[in-house]
XYZ file of C-alpha atoms in Angstrom:
572
model
C -65.698 4.130 -66.940
C -65.846 2.390 -70.217
C -63.196 0.379 -69.312
C -61.002 -0.840 -66.238
C -57.973 1.422 -66.541
C -54.543 -0.314 -66.035
C -52.376 2.931 -66.089
C -53.295 5.398 -63.557
C -51.439 8.557 -62.905
C -51.895 10.512 -59.465
C -51.737 14.088 -59.656
C -50.998 17.147 -57.013
C -50.755 20.210 -59.218
C -51.349 23.862 -59.079
C -52.123 24.548 -55.578
C -48.725 23.405 -53.894
C -45.950 20.832 -52.836
C -46.593 19.738 -56.530
C -45.976 15.624 -57.429
C -46.858 12.736 -59.293
C -46.951 9.016 -58.695
C -48.168 6.163 -61.046
C -49.869 2.902 -60.808
C -49.701 0.262 -63.300
C -52.009 -2.709 -62.751
C -51.965 -1.514 -58.986
C -48.506 -1.592 -58.720
C -46.406 2.025 -57.561
C -43.819 2.490 -60.209
C -42.999 5.494 -58.321
C -43.740 8.532 -56.848
C -41.577 12.091 -56.515
C -42.405 15.521 -55.332
C -41.485 17.939 -58.443
C -39.075 20.230 -55.954
C -36.947 17.537 -55.664
C -36.056 17.836 -59.725
C -37.057 21.104 -60.583
C -35.466 22.740 -57.306
C -38.509 25.081 -56.620
C -39.405 24.521 -53.290
C -43.027 23.851 -52.657
C -43.728 24.278 -56.379
C -47.480 24.537 -57.219
C -46.502 24.195 -61.068
C -47.555 21.270 -63.181
C -45.153 18.284 -62.169
C -43.496 18.115 -65.648
C -40.316 16.497 -64.490
C -41.997 13.776 -62.149
C -44.235 12.934 -64.969
C -41.384 12.569 -67.153
C -39.413 10.336 -64.911
C -42.561 8.400 -64.211
C -43.541 7.384 -67.686
C -40.103 6.874 -68.723
C -39.151 4.821 -65.509
C -42.452 2.508 -66.740
C -41.642 2.568 -70.538
C -44.926 4.684 -71.067
C -46.010 7.665 -73.036
C -48.511 10.323 -72.132
C -50.815 8.482 -74.888
C -50.521 5.339 -72.686
C -52.010 6.919 -69.573
C -55.591 5.727 -69.028
C -56.912 7.770 -66.092
C -55.379 10.727 -64.291
C -56.551 11.243 -60.512
C -56.588 15.011 -59.592
C -56.419 15.206 -55.766
C -59.478 17.819 -55.815
C -63.000 17.927 -56.497
C -64.020 21.164 -57.914
C -67.898 20.443 -57.565
C -67.159 21.041 -53.530
C -65.749 24.423 -53.788
C -68.727 25.478 -55.894
C -70.944 24.158 -52.898
C -69.168 26.488 -50.215
C -70.110 29.409 -52.188
C -73.750 30.055 -51.551
C -73.242 28.365 -47.671
C -70.768 31.155 -47.195
C -73.403 33.957 -47.481
C -74.465 32.446 -43.715
C -71.928 34.719 -42.426
C -73.807 37.811 -43.158
C -75.840 36.843 -40.272
C -73.012 37.661 -37.853
C -72.018 40.925 -36.957
C -68.181 39.595 -36.554
C -68.048 37.794 -40.183
C -70.412 40.093 -42.019
C -67.436 41.634 -44.114
C -66.033 38.167 -45.069
C -69.537 36.879 -46.579
C -69.073 37.933 -49.998
C -65.411 37.999 -50.358
C -65.746 34.232 -49.468
C -68.516 33.243 -51.545
C -66.770 35.123 -54.370
C -63.313 33.498 -53.532
C -64.825 29.808 -53.106
C -66.708 30.321 -56.526
C -63.925 31.306 -58.241
C -61.108 28.479 -57.057
C -63.792 25.774 -58.174
C -64.270 27.225 -61.624
C -60.493 27.696 -61.346
C -60.205 24.289 -60.641
C -62.807 22.607 -63.295
C -60.455 24.582 -65.956
C -57.462 22.876 -64.661
C -59.290 19.370 -64.877
C -59.911 20.080 -68.523
C -56.355 20.975 -69.182
C -54.969 17.852 -67.813
C -57.356 16.046 -70.201
C -55.602 17.780 -73.057
C -52.180 16.861 -71.713
C -53.178 13.076 -71.511
C -55.791 12.908 -74.662
C -56.270 9.066 -74.051
C -57.144 9.530 -70.546
C -60.160 10.264 -68.259
C -59.332 13.021 -65.725
C -60.935 11.740 -62.354
C -61.168 14.230 -59.727
C -60.905 12.614 -56.110
C -62.264 14.178 -52.741
C -59.241 15.837 -51.367
C -59.439 14.301 -47.754
C -60.175 11.195 -49.242
C -56.978 11.254 -51.032
C -55.422 11.827 -47.704
C -57.209 8.868 -45.935
C -56.077 6.615 -48.455
C -52.880 7.626 -48.893
C -52.211 7.333 -45.317
C -53.770 3.667 -44.879
C -52.486 2.038 -48.144
C -48.810 3.221 -47.095
C -49.719 1.603 -43.505
C -49.919 -1.641 -44.943
C -52.661 -2.511 -41.968
C -55.765 -4.844 -42.789
C -57.621 -2.147 -40.392
C -57.463 1.411 -38.673
C -58.742 4.387 -37.653
C -57.739 7.369 -40.667
C -57.504 10.685 -38.686
C -56.594 13.725 -41.279
C -56.203 17.065 -40.184
C -54.826 19.687 -42.215
C -55.690 23.640 -43.458
C -58.331 22.952 -46.269
C -59.590 20.275 -48.578
C -62.393 21.612 -51.007
C -64.520 22.430 -47.468
C -63.218 20.029 -45.209
C -60.662 20.412 -42.772
C -60.677 17.467 -40.113
C -62.101 14.115 -40.951
C -62.423 10.767 -39.307
C -62.463 7.402 -40.974
C -62.476 4.102 -41.011
C -60.149 2.035 -43.042
C -60.134 -1.727 -44.273
C -57.506 -3.708 -46.180
C -54.789 -1.630 -47.572
C -54.141 -4.156 -50.503
C -57.531 -3.116 -51.499
C -58.660 -0.435 -49.508
C -62.328 0.702 -47.953
C -61.884 3.743 -46.244
C -65.383 4.990 -44.427
C -66.112 8.694 -43.950
C -67.678 8.752 -40.220
C -67.018 12.230 -39.414
C -65.901 15.410 -41.006
C -65.843 19.259 -40.281
C -65.538 22.073 -42.371
C -64.061 25.243 -42.780
C -63.400 27.536 -40.982
C -62.812 25.184 -38.125
C -59.223 24.340 -39.461
C -56.533 23.709 -37.257
C -53.816 24.223 -40.213
C -55.533 27.557 -40.981
C -54.899 28.853 -37.282
C -51.321 27.204 -37.191
C -50.622 28.823 -40.669
C -51.839 32.051 -39.437
C -50.040 32.407 -36.353
C -47.080 31.391 -38.444
C -47.158 34.280 -40.319
C -47.876 36.455 -37.602
C -44.535 35.246 -36.094
C -42.860 36.370 -39.272
C -42.523 32.944 -40.845
C -43.461 31.753 -44.042
C -47.342 30.322 -43.897
C -47.082 26.917 -45.773
C -43.594 26.201 -44.974
C -42.388 27.195 -41.716
C -44.733 25.847 -39.447
C -41.841 23.402 -38.009
C -39.947 26.624 -37.241
C -42.855 27.684 -34.903
C -43.072 24.232 -33.419
C -39.297 24.362 -32.399
C -39.547 27.967 -31.295
C -42.621 26.913 -28.843
C -40.198 24.173 -26.839
C -38.349 28.177 -25.568
C -41.664 29.331 -24.595
C -44.134 29.743 -21.545
C -47.355 28.801 -22.738
C -49.352 30.062 -19.735
C -49.140 33.865 -21.054
C -51.465 33.413 -23.865
C -53.246 29.433 -22.574
C -56.474 31.104 -21.885
C -56.729 32.782 -25.490
C -56.368 29.932 -27.770
C -58.453 27.869 -25.327
C -61.073 30.457 -26.273
C -60.084 31.189 -29.773
C -59.939 27.091 -30.606
C -62.601 25.773 -28.549
C -63.167 21.950 -28.281
C -66.749 20.665 -28.831
C -68.050 16.792 -28.602
C -67.369 16.263 -32.167
C -64.523 18.270 -32.662
C -63.485 21.892 -32.251
C -64.373 25.409 -33.071
C -62.459 28.216 -34.395
C -63.745 31.923 -32.924
C -63.930 34.214 -35.747
C -63.168 37.090 -33.682
C -59.598 36.041 -33.377
C -59.247 34.226 -36.668
C -61.711 35.813 -39.546
C -62.586 33.115 -41.690
C -60.645 32.805 -44.982
C -61.538 34.140 -48.318
C -59.371 32.049 -50.561
C -58.009 35.917 -52.002
C -55.004 37.916 -50.893
C -55.397 41.186 -49.077
C -57.588 39.489 -46.010
C -55.653 39.065 -43.209
C -56.079 35.552 -40.999
C -55.551 37.341 -37.509
C -58.092 40.054 -36.261
C -57.420 43.377 -34.435
C -58.548 41.587 -31.382
C -55.974 38.686 -31.636
C -53.186 41.448 -32.169
C -54.310 43.379 -29.625
C -54.314 40.605 -26.772
C -51.088 39.071 -28.176
C -48.438 41.429 -29.840
C -47.639 43.208 -32.842
C -46.708 41.123 -36.356
C -42.961 40.483 -36.194
C -41.116 41.294 -39.511
C -38.951 38.977 -40.525
C -35.727 40.897 -39.776
C -36.846 41.609 -36.188
C -35.157 39.459 -33.555
C -37.328 36.846 -31.840
C -38.559 38.054 -28.279
C -39.975 36.271 -25.209
C -43.333 37.413 -26.374
C -43.008 35.445 -29.671
C -41.640 32.350 -28.132
C -44.474 32.550 -25.528
C -47.040 32.837 -28.316
C -45.650 30.079 -29.919
C -45.537 27.892 -26.970
C -49.567 28.475 -26.306
C -50.309 28.028 -30.183
C -48.413 24.233 -29.831
C -50.356 23.521 -26.708
C -53.738 24.012 -27.903
C -52.383 22.164 -30.867
C -51.662 19.323 -29.018
C -54.528 18.807 -26.958
C -57.012 19.735 -30.312
C -55.328 16.728 -31.466
C -55.728 14.501 -28.486
C -59.070 15.270 -28.328
C -59.460 14.286 -31.891
C -57.762 11.030 -31.619
C -60.182 9.857 -28.902
C -62.752 11.029 -30.787
C -61.317 8.607 -33.637
C -60.580 5.651 -31.101
C -64.598 5.940 -30.272
C -65.688 6.438 -33.668
C -63.781 3.398 -34.975
C -63.391 1.270 -31.950
C -59.977 0.575 -33.504
C -56.555 -0.087 -31.625
C -54.794 1.652 -34.347
C -54.300 5.315 -36.199
C -52.942 6.439 -39.354
C -52.537 10.070 -39.527
C -52.545 12.324 -42.742
C -52.941 15.889 -43.624
C -50.481 19.000 -43.167
C -51.009 18.828 -39.479
C -49.811 15.240 -39.011
C -46.327 16.623 -39.690
C -46.648 18.494 -36.201
C -44.348 15.805 -34.991
C -44.935 16.454 -31.271
C -48.474 15.778 -31.554
C -47.956 12.769 -32.979
C -45.575 12.403 -30.196
C -48.292 13.310 -27.438
C -51.031 10.679 -28.953
C -48.760 7.940 -28.702
C -47.522 8.826 -25.275
C -51.497 9.074 -24.334
C -51.694 5.173 -24.842
C -55.023 5.630 -27.099
C -53.796 3.315 -29.622
C -51.556 0.421 -29.506
C -49.888 1.750 -32.914
C -49.806 5.066 -34.546
C -48.743 5.431 -38.273
C -47.956 8.416 -39.842
C -47.196 7.793 -43.843
C -43.535 9.452 -45.502
C -45.693 12.037 -47.064
C -48.529 13.148 -44.903
C -48.795 16.672 -46.810
C -50.519 17.511 -49.927
C -47.770 15.984 -52.318
C -48.726 12.447 -50.692
C -52.593 12.880 -52.219
C -50.707 12.169 -55.496
C -50.445 8.522 -54.362
C -53.796 8.560 -52.486
C -55.841 9.690 -55.422
C -54.439 7.212 -57.664
C -55.557 4.326 -55.208
C -58.883 6.147 -55.163
C -59.158 5.396 -59.016
C -57.923 2.142 -59.132
C -60.559 0.860 -56.627
C -63.597 3.076 -57.961
C -62.834 1.614 -61.307
C -63.465 -1.986 -59.982
C -59.728 -2.901 -60.627
C -59.678 -6.542 -58.709
C -55.632 -6.458 -58.586
C -54.334 -5.761 -55.285
C -52.148 -2.509 -54.695
C -48.738 -3.528 -54.166
C -45.102 -1.193 -54.280
C -47.117 1.395 -51.593
C -46.942 -0.082 -48.114
C -44.068 0.416 -46.187
C -42.303 2.049 -48.743
C -40.383 5.599 -49.008
C -37.924 5.636 -51.253
C -39.726 6.383 -54.487
C -38.441 8.921 -56.460
C -35.368 8.753 -59.202
C -31.917 7.011 -58.890
C -28.634 8.115 -60.207
C -26.648 5.126 -59.752
C -24.117 4.172 -62.297
C -24.224 7.545 -63.906
C -21.220 9.125 -64.942
C -20.343 12.219 -63.024
C -18.637 15.547 -64.830
C -17.736 18.160 -62.279
C -16.633 20.640 -64.660
C -19.070 23.092 -63.356
C -17.583 22.946 -60.009
C -14.142 23.340 -60.570
C -12.758 23.141 -56.627
C -13.998 19.906 -56.083
C -12.068 16.635 -56.115
C -13.534 13.065 -55.988
C -12.286 9.599 -55.597
C -14.176 6.569 -55.543
C -14.346 4.092 -52.677
C -14.388 0.800 -52.422
C -17.147 -1.982 -50.717
C -16.215 -0.334 -47.472
C -18.113 2.712 -47.821
C -20.030 2.423 -44.948
C -16.868 1.835 -42.649
C -15.520 4.559 -44.084
C -18.249 7.012 -43.789
C -18.690 6.097 -40.134
C -14.816 6.472 -39.521
C -15.206 10.176 -40.891
C -18.252 10.964 -38.937
C -16.498 9.676 -35.655
C -13.821 11.890 -36.439
C -16.096 15.068 -36.617
C -17.006 15.263 -39.960
C -20.272 16.861 -41.482
C -20.996 15.138 -44.548
C -23.952 15.443 -47.316
C -25.103 11.324 -48.462
C -26.572 11.041 -51.654
C -27.367 7.174 -52.712
C -30.180 5.202 -53.914
C -33.492 6.230 -54.740
C -35.426 10.050 -53.422
C -37.305 9.748 -50.351
C -40.812 10.274 -50.590
C -41.908 13.291 -48.095
C -40.547 16.300 -46.221
C -37.699 14.404 -44.284
C -34.583 13.095 -45.125
C -34.459 9.550 -44.633
C -30.886 8.271 -45.094
C -30.677 8.420 -49.286
C -30.536 12.689 -49.409
C -29.359 13.505 -45.520
C -26.580 15.480 -43.889
C -25.058 13.461 -41.076
C -22.584 14.412 -38.026
C -22.039 12.833 -34.742
C -24.252 13.868 -32.022
C -20.921 13.490 -30.122
C -18.777 16.390 -31.143
C -19.038 19.489 -29.505
C -20.677 22.299 -30.889
C -22.109 20.127 -33.644
C -25.472 21.773 -33.241
C -24.467 25.373 -33.698
C -22.106 24.461 -36.513
C -24.850 22.688 -38.312
C -27.410 25.827 -38.253
C -24.750 28.767 -38.786
C -22.498 27.173 -41.632
C -24.430 24.516 -43.137
C -28.353 24.773 -42.861
C -27.911 28.679 -42.367
C -31.022 28.855 -40.249
C -32.555 29.891 -36.929
C -30.396 28.549 -33.743
C -32.876 27.293 -31.500
C -34.095 24.558 -34.122
C -32.951 21.322 -33.245
C -31.787 18.189 -35.428
C -33.055 15.066 -35.435
C -31.266 11.531 -34.712
C -31.356 8.406 -36.423
C -30.974 5.083 -34.379
C -30.708 1.571 -35.182
C -34.235 0.279 -34.308
C -32.724 -2.791 -32.277
C -31.247 -0.355 -29.961
C -33.945 2.399 -29.794
C -35.477 2.020 -26.565
C -31.803 2.668 -24.781
C -32.221 6.307 -25.979
C -35.812 6.831 -26.759
C -38.885 6.248 -24.499
C -41.317 6.107 -27.852
C -42.203 2.631 -27.710
C -42.605 1.872 -31.421
C -40.882 2.580 -34.754
C -40.420 5.531 -36.357
C -39.313 5.330 -39.504
C -40.065 8.203 -41.411
C -38.789 11.004 -38.795
C -42.717 11.526 -38.034
C -42.963 11.217 -34.342
C -41.124 13.280 -31.244
C -40.048 10.997 -28.511
C -39.544 11.517 -24.835
C -35.732 10.248 -24.139
C -33.845 8.283 -21.375
C -31.026 9.687 -19.125
C -29.044 7.742 -21.222
C -29.720 9.932 -24.244
C -29.291 13.105 -22.203
C -25.880 12.114 -20.686
C -24.486 10.727 -23.904
C -26.283 12.312 -27.254
C -27.467 15.690 -25.519
C -27.148 17.157 -29.112
C -30.275 15.711 -30.377
C -32.272 16.605 -27.393
C -34.467 19.518 -27.929
C -35.393 21.899 -25.283
C -38.614 20.416 -24.681
C -36.719 16.990 -23.732
C -37.882 15.094 -26.885
C -36.367 14.194 -29.978
C -37.715 13.806 -33.569
C -36.144 10.451 -34.386
C -36.062 7.789 -37.420
C -35.613 4.061 -36.624
C -33.409 1.788 -38.877
C -33.636 -1.515 -39.961
C -31.437 -3.475 -42.339
C -34.595 -4.181 -44.205
C -35.610 -0.369 -44.343
C -31.850 1.280 -45.696
C -29.166 -1.476 -45.649
C -26.660 1.286 -45.784
C -27.904 3.687 -43.147
C -28.096 0.554 -41.041
C -24.425 -0.261 -41.492
C -23.359 2.887 -41.173
C -24.970 3.351 -37.798
C -23.239 -0.262 -36.603
C -19.801 0.917 -37.735
C -20.600 4.238 -36.064
C -21.658 2.126 -32.860
C -18.955 0.154 -33.066
C -16.337 2.802 -32.915
C -18.210 5.040 -30.202
C -20.395 2.920 -28.311
C -23.191 5.120 -29.413
C -25.659 3.991 -32.507
C -26.874 7.248 -33.292
C -26.691 9.840 -35.518
C -27.575 13.160 -36.594
C -29.503 13.503 -39.893
C -30.973 16.353 -41.396
C -32.175 16.926 -44.919
C -29.797 17.675 -47.656
C -30.145 21.194 -48.456
C -29.855 24.591 -47.156
C -32.885 26.605 -45.481
C -35.369 28.153 -48.490
C -34.046 25.210 -50.895
C -35.958 21.472 -51.420
C -33.958 18.347 -50.504
C -31.617 17.814 -53.299
C -33.168 15.500 -55.890
C -30.659 15.280 -58.354
C -26.406 15.221 -58.222
C -26.222 18.793 -59.520
C -28.230 19.891 -56.460
C -26.130 18.083 -54.427
C -23.027 19.446 -55.793
C -24.353 22.864 -55.337
C -25.151 22.103 -51.493
C -21.772 21.091 -50.838
C -19.972 24.003 -52.653
C -22.286 26.603 -51.178
C -22.410 25.283 -47.551
C -19.956 24.406 -44.683
C -20.344 20.761 -45.506
C -16.708 18.964 -45.176
C -17.836 16.581 -47.856
C -20.458 15.002 -50.069
C -20.602 11.104 -50.461
C -22.524 10.761 -53.672
C -23.053 6.941 -55.172
C -19.945 5.698 -53.882
C -18.009 8.939 -54.784
C -15.989 10.625 -51.759
C -16.175 14.441 -52.836
C -14.478 17.493 -50.902
C -13.725 21.055 -51.666
């Protein structure tokens, strides 16, 4: 570059989960997913709302941006196009060879055009494409704040890569070296998405529903099928194309084969009831995913020699797999960033450009941060558009008041402070309920979230008392790890224990979230239990509420009893 950029805009855009992050002289000004502001879940649109907020927050204009860091490199798609022709050598994959070559070439050229379009939006900036898995690696490692760790990234597809193992050093000035990588069609994310779609849920959105369903099934029925379909190798794994044909990046090509259908079940229509066969298929898929993730974690330990692991990529959101890695004792510490999926690569891409430009300033504002989006504190609230709502201002005892309402069985939406990063509500855009209330899970699923009755709800717990209820043995600040539970948890808070005997917990400290720590403390004083149910402030199919208007719509459109919005108690 001609000069060292001081203002770097990181972007995830045009694919799914659009987001933006802004680094100014190495300091993270903020990060937010576009869906939290646009109300379009998993949007692939250019993150205009997110960019506008970030620039306003920093007091800058588009002309002040020195560099735009984009989370894909188009040239790597183009490399796969001629390589795809190798599929013609096998009768099993022959029919996918030309469509795959065409699909990767088309996406590569389209990505090049998008890079050009970004340059026109920011005329003073140089657009810097960043290898997708490198953006994942740097996001996970920089968020950890560690001086050194193994970094494992597993997703569906980044250009050609699907799985990478790297060694990271010095999170303030990160240096990540990729030691091993797998290319598509060896893709664990592709397989999980294909089965999710086969089971009648939306690929790229509802894999978590399949993970929850898995706890109800018996993996034995399809265990051998998945052992054949996803085979481990000394350096990773292999996906059998006779079960999961190679992707083409074009519509109209199914992700599961006729053989897969013949050996499992017909594809489930979304309106069909969930049968035992669907539960068993989900269970076998989840079991195999956990086995492969454990295999990859052991490989990362061997290659790096590190006692710490950072995990990123879409498959890292599979909290049960992460929990299994922790339980196995392969590493002393395991870290998953608050935004391990593609949205978080906006941060990683910005970090990559900061490093590559030779900027000697250490990174700041990233490590162990999660409340990075817009705040709406001290703003007037007009309820004219919601005539049925009533509000009152609360005083300084807000945490005590909220704890009391929850202890008396109310289900309350909470909107406070800055928007969380990532797919989990972490106490700033949450729905809270007492785990001691009879029938609370059924009520939440049926009347508040409007989702499947088998879906579990996650607990938040005071970090200092977590070991009384959970066996994880480490902090879990971003609700990204499933933990076993103690007998105390089964006896006192069974509502947060899923059918597989785990809970996806969030541990809370006073430093991380002072208000939620105060609420949990007050709730424990009333009930003896420092645990609350915490789920995201939204209903099924909608993004987590990033704005007051979205939160008020959630209150009026669901079975919430009340909404605590920046010190205002709002009821119907």
